[in-house]
Amino acid sequence: MKTEILDIKNSGSEKAIERAACILKNGGIVAVPTETVYGLAASAFSDEAIKKVFAAKGRPQDNPLIVHISDVKMLDKVAVNIPKKALELADEFWPGPCTLVLDKNEDICDSVSAGLSTVAVRLPDNEITREVIRASGLPLAAPSANVSGYPSPVSAGHVIHDLNEKIDAVLCGEDCKVGVESTVISLVTNPPRLLRPGAVTVEQLRKILPDLVVDDAVLSELRDTEKAASPGMKYKHYSPKTQVVLVEADSRKFAEYVNTKENSVAVCFSGDSGIEIEKIVYGNGFDEATLAKNIFNVLRQLDTHNYETAYIHAPSKKGIGLAVYNRLIRAAAFKVIKL
Ligand code: TXA
Ligand code: MG
């Protein structure tokens, strides 16, 4: 299949939005920009379209998708039994990187939620994509627009690298300003549960959900017998082909450790000194938001070289740092060295 490149800069945003909406209304699949990562969108009402999304990504069938809406008044089309807390969270964090797991409206396809009775929903902070949702009149199910297991796409170029000729179109917008996927919170459990950390932090959420608990899967590997509250958290994920090892250490110990390694690269902070092997800086270690913005780009960059192993200096777990740490332990398939 030929993938249409819908370029907002060259063809104008109105024409590109109209074309994207037309493809989606006809059951096609289109990659769209959001503030977190690019998503691969399809009508949440069309089982056939959702199947195409799973096929294009090579996504495991038991991993449900997030549904995207353009306005809070669209929430009723996606979810039922909406608790007051959901509306408070929406009021505070939407549009933005905050996904709520609620009881599913039966109009939403079972394939979207991988057979669960719940549905994940968010209102993205990207006006172009909200316009596509409005123009199509459809809530759009959209997982990250990458090949399943590979680092998420934070630019249109990443989407084209992974999915060219596998999807109907790419709506090329700006690079993603957040750089890691949304925070996912379940409101169908009591107490409410953080399933995936993101830019909306635990501290921010506890102002509205004081009893919020952090799911074990956020910081550790699930044992085989454990059932995943969020199925996406059980897979090796976000992994480049280059082997990744996460190193928790201060600057001096990090440098001493990586300097003993051959055919390797250090992915480090701008303030790290004494590193004698090749290095890639992913930001200032005290600026977790920049680390988040750069991390998927850097993971992808690793595969353009012939490194055997990348040793990544672990970020702090403060604020959005928790989200970066959560993605990196999975990119490293839980190979974490503590010095
Ligand atoms: O920022 C984002 O959330 C991006 C952009 C495109 O919006 N989307 C994204 O989708 O990251 P995806 O499919 O890569 O991740 C969805 C996550 C998975 O971990 C999945 O298991 C979880 O949300 N999820 C979806 N529906 C769920 C449900 N009903 N219950 C629990 N977890 C759910
Ligand atoms: Mg994903």
XYZ file of C-alpha atoms and ligand atoms in Angstrom:
373
model
C 0.000 0.000 0.000
C 1.200 3.509 -0.759
C 1.296 5.703 2.349
C 0.034 9.241 1.693
C 2.197 11.944 3.213
C -0.167 14.698 4.375
C 2.153 17.608 4.841
C 0.603 20.483 6.740
C 3.329 22.928 5.729
C 3.076 22.310 1.983
C -0.575 21.501 1.438
C -2.070 23.640 4.234
C -3.595 22.265 7.383
C -7.244 22.445 6.257
C -6.726 20.201 3.246
C -4.574 17.733 5.201
C -7.101 17.539 8.059
C -9.972 17.004 5.637
C -8.115 14.233 3.831
C -7.135 12.485 7.090
C -10.764 12.617 8.308
C -12.009 11.235 4.992
C -9.626 8.241 5.167
C -10.655 7.549 8.779
C -14.391 7.739 7.981
C -13.795 5.136 5.260
C -12.157 2.691 7.676
C -8.533 3.585 6.954
C -5.656 4.143 9.404
C -3.725 7.421 9.714
C -0.761 8.387 11.907
C -1.392 11.690 13.694
C 0.716 13.980 15.895
C 0.003 14.427 19.592
C 1.916 16.266 22.313
C 3.287 12.958 23.687
C 4.147 10.686 20.762
C 2.640 10.121 17.294
C -0.455 7.892 17.355
C -1.789 5.466 14.731
C -5.470 6.384 14.562
C -8.554 4.437 13.501
C -12.287 4.715 14.179
C -13.046 3.295 17.625
C -16.410 2.202 16.178
C -14.921 0.046 13.391
C -13.660 -3.411 14.244
C -12.196 -3.765 10.766
C -10.176 -0.537 11.074
C -8.888 -1.497 14.539
C -7.696 -4.854 13.195
C -5.624 -2.975 10.597
C -3.924 -1.011 13.423
C -2.930 -4.183 15.272
C -1.671 -5.732 12.022
C 0.380 -2.705 10.900
C 2.152 -2.468 14.268
C 2.465 -6.212 14.881
C 0.827 -5.511 18.250
C -0.166 -8.368 20.598
C -3.964 -8.827 20.480
C -4.346 -8.607 24.266
C -2.951 -5.059 24.541
C -5.816 -2.510 24.471
C -5.735 0.919 22.781
C -6.342 4.452 24.047
C -9.329 6.313 22.568
C -8.823 10.002 21.721
C -11.589 12.606 21.868
C -11.675 16.271 20.794
C -13.926 17.729 23.481
C -15.044 16.662 26.964
C -18.636 16.417 25.724
C -17.514 13.476 23.549
C -16.612 11.436 26.657
C -20.128 9.922 26.823
C -19.590 8.289 23.423
C -16.641 6.351 24.871
C -17.338 5.659 28.554
C -20.254 5.064 30.943
C -20.708 5.396 34.752
C -18.267 8.316 34.651
C -17.272 9.201 38.233
C -17.045 12.807 39.455
C -13.290 12.409 39.928
C -12.910 11.730 36.195
C -14.492 15.080 35.394
C -12.266 16.825 37.949
C -9.182 15.242 36.361
C -10.419 16.195 32.893
C -10.973 19.750 34.034
C -7.442 19.974 35.438
C -5.378 18.005 32.896
C -7.222 18.026 29.540
C -6.226 18.731 26.909
C -3.083 16.925 27.961
C -1.155 13.722 28.646
C -3.572 12.149 31.138
C -5.409 8.944 30.180
C -8.339 7.678 32.262
C -9.473 4.052 32.397
C -13.272 3.966 32.804
C -16.209 1.626 32.140
C -16.557 1.143 28.390
C -19.524 2.361 26.371
C -20.688 -0.679 24.403
C -20.567 1.315 21.131
C -16.762 1.151 21.338
C -15.465 -2.011 19.651
C -14.327 -4.878 21.853
C -11.126 -5.048 19.804
C -10.202 -1.522 21.055
C -10.200 -2.717 24.656
C -8.878 -6.200 23.848
C -12.046 -7.708 25.316
C -11.883 -5.791 28.643
C -15.049 -4.135 29.982
C -13.043 -0.919 30.479
C -11.696 1.685 28.053
C -8.786 4.137 28.209
C -9.563 7.673 27.011
C -7.785 11.002 26.658
C -8.084 14.446 25.063
C -4.750 15.219 23.402
C -3.111 18.641 23.467
C -2.724 18.947 19.711
C -5.125 21.188 17.823
C -4.520 19.555 14.410
C -5.435 16.114 15.720
C -8.447 17.450 17.617
C -9.598 18.989 14.314
C -9.261 15.583 12.633
C -11.438 14.046 15.370
C -14.039 16.819 14.934
C -13.991 16.579 11.138
C -14.441 12.804 11.214
C -16.999 12.899 14.052
C -15.299 9.778 15.437
C -13.526 8.960 18.670
C -10.151 7.680 17.444
C -8.384 4.694 18.945
C -4.640 5.294 18.625
C -1.681 3.396 20.002
C 1.785 4.854 19.488
C 2.612 4.801 15.750
C 5.683 2.569 15.933
C 6.384 -1.082 15.179
C 5.367 -2.867 18.372
C 8.285 -3.183 20.793
C 10.425 -0.473 19.139
C 10.929 3.018 20.712
C 7.870 5.258 20.302
C 7.841 7.832 17.451
C 8.306 11.481 18.378
C 8.530 12.835 14.820
C 6.771 12.144 11.517
C 10.121 10.797 10.253
C 10.061 8.067 12.924
C 6.562 7.031 11.816
C 7.614 6.836 8.169
C 10.717 4.812 9.166
C 8.530 2.219 10.921
C 5.244 2.138 9.024
C 5.769 3.370 5.452
C 3.611 1.293 3.068
C 1.804 -0.336 5.996
C -0.681 2.484 6.736
C -2.924 4.729 4.651
C -1.425 8.090 5.594
C 0.809 10.106 7.908
C -0.342 13.550 8.986
C 3.019 15.270 9.400
C 2.892 17.796 12.220
C 5.493 19.084 14.608
C 7.835 16.967 16.699
C 6.232 15.905 19.976
C 6.917 18.356 22.787
C 6.518 15.910 25.719
C 8.293 12.907 24.194
C 6.920 10.092 26.397
C 3.429 8.624 26.364
C 0.588 9.828 28.569
C 0.079 9.013 32.234
C -2.493 6.193 32.527
C -4.740 6.034 35.620
C -7.411 3.478 36.361
C -10.561 4.880 37.979
C -12.363 1.527 37.920
C -10.254 0.242 40.820
C -10.618 1.301 44.439
C -8.275 2.964 45.324
C -7.436 4.505 41.923
C -4.237 3.173 40.403
C -1.403 4.658 38.343
C -0.760 2.133 35.553
C 1.787 4.067 33.489
C 3.707 7.215 34.543
C 3.880 10.195 32.179
C 4.138 13.981 32.155
C 1.228 14.381 34.568
C 2.997 13.354 37.744
C 1.961 11.353 40.821
C 2.328 14.519 42.930
C -0.047 16.449 40.644
C -2.581 13.602 40.576
C -2.656 13.154 44.347
C -4.093 16.675 44.687
C -7.279 15.234 43.161
C -6.758 11.535 44.002
C -5.122 11.537 47.466
C -5.407 7.724 47.697
C -3.787 7.037 44.295
C -1.556 3.931 44.413
C 1.300 3.202 42.040
C 0.987 -0.185 40.344
C 3.927 -2.560 40.982
C 4.530 -2.872 37.238
C 5.615 0.796 37.045
C 9.004 0.111 38.609
C 9.524 -3.623 38.397
C 9.127 -6.630 36.175
C 5.923 -8.639 36.510
C 6.412 -12.235 37.603
C 4.970 -14.758 35.128
C 2.058 -15.540 37.416
C 0.998 -11.909 37.881
C -1.849 -10.473 35.846
C -1.056 -7.094 34.299
C -3.441 -4.293 35.307
C -2.255 -2.517 32.170
C -1.428 -5.190 29.589
C 1.060 -2.925 27.774
C 3.364 -2.880 30.792
C 4.182 -6.585 30.648
C 6.034 -6.569 27.337
C 9.675 -5.860 26.606
C 9.142 -2.494 25.073
C 10.650 0.667 23.661
C 13.750 -1.365 22.721
C 16.193 -0.483 19.985
C 18.102 -3.343 18.317
C 21.218 -2.237 20.218
C 21.390 -3.895 23.620
C 20.559 -1.429 26.406
C 21.745 -1.525 30.029
C 20.534 1.014 32.567
C 23.139 2.184 35.099
C 22.129 3.798 38.397
C 25.191 5.627 39.700
C 26.646 9.029 40.463
C 28.671 10.726 37.709
C 32.061 9.457 38.865
C 31.012 5.813 39.234
C 29.120 5.939 35.915
C 32.258 7.139 34.083
C 34.518 4.579 35.800
C 32.112 1.795 34.895
C 31.560 2.654 31.214
C 35.278 3.297 30.636
C 35.901 -0.470 31.069
C 33.518 -1.283 28.179
C 34.408 -1.897 24.528
C 32.248 -1.452 21.388
C 29.863 0.469 23.580
C 28.378 3.917 23.915
C 27.525 5.894 27.048
C 24.166 7.693 26.998
C 24.782 10.320 29.618
C 23.897 13.709 31.120
C 25.452 16.986 29.932
C 27.106 17.347 33.361
C 28.826 13.912 33.286
C 32.603 14.149 32.991
C 35.476 11.675 32.661
C 33.796 9.464 30.037
C 36.425 8.145 27.622
C 34.254 5.983 25.364
C 31.864 7.378 22.732
C 28.954 9.217 24.244
C 25.528 10.640 23.437
C 24.151 13.336 25.756
C 20.396 13.118 26.361
C 20.068 16.238 28.483
C 20.858 17.788 31.828
C 20.332 15.189 34.585
C 18.448 17.738 36.691
C 16.038 18.577 33.868
C 13.804 15.503 33.632
C 11.471 17.143 31.079
C 14.324 17.462 28.564
C 15.417 13.861 29.199
C 11.818 12.806 28.430
C 11.715 14.869 25.241
C 14.955 13.337 23.940
C 14.912 9.735 25.127
C 13.091 7.999 22.254
C 15.063 9.940 19.662
C 18.304 8.841 21.324
C 17.180 5.191 21.558
C 16.435 5.234 17.836
C 19.728 6.972 17.076
C 21.607 4.041 18.668
C 20.581 1.758 15.818
C 22.213 3.998 13.217
C 25.607 2.935 14.663
C 27.182 -0.457 15.245
C 27.409 -0.361 19.023
C 27.102 -3.661 20.816
C 25.730 -2.122 24.001
C 24.481 1.259 25.177
C 24.988 2.040 28.871
C 22.405 4.631 29.867
C 22.832 6.830 32.931
C 19.556 6.329 34.831
C 17.475 9.476 35.466
C 16.023 10.376 38.851
C 12.504 9.086 39.479
C 11.297 12.604 40.349
C 8.371 14.130 38.415
C 8.423 13.070 34.762
C 11.746 11.313 35.538
C 9.630 8.379 36.748
C 8.201 8.023 33.226
C 11.669 8.092 31.632
C 12.926 5.516 34.155
C 9.857 3.316 33.524
C 10.508 3.308 29.731
C 14.242 2.701 30.152
C 13.934 -0.362 32.403
C 11.763 -1.883 29.675
C 14.104 -0.804 26.868
C 16.807 -2.592 28.880
C 14.585 -5.666 29.390
C 15.111 -5.014 33.134
C 18.931 -5.150 32.978
C 19.634 -2.510 35.623
C 23.040 -2.097 37.292
C 23.129 -0.261 40.615
C 26.577 1.051 41.604
O 0.426 9.358 24.924
C -0.180 8.325 24.642
O -0.886 7.730 25.465
C -0.034 7.795 23.215
C -0.637 8.829 22.253
C -0.710 8.334 20.834
O -1.891 9.217 22.735
N -0.635 6.512 23.064
C -0.092 5.386 23.591
O -0.772 4.223 23.296
O 0.902 5.371 24.276
P -0.164 2.775 23.502
O -1.109 1.882 22.845
O 1.210 2.727 23.017
O -0.294 2.536 25.045
C -1.558 2.352 25.659
C -1.376 1.903 27.068
C -0.923 0.453 27.134
O -0.005 0.296 28.187
C -2.240 -0.282 27.409
O -2.062 -1.529 28.038
C -2.965 0.726 28.302
O -2.637 1.976 27.744
N -4.426 0.536 28.254
C -5.264 0.790 27.231
N -6.534 0.461 27.551
C -6.506 -0.002 28.804
C -7.500 -0.510 29.705
N -8.770 -0.605 29.348
N -7.087 -0.900 30.943
C -5.792 -0.802 31.301
N -4.795 -0.340 30.495
C -5.150 0.046 29.273
Mg 3.159 2.132 22.615
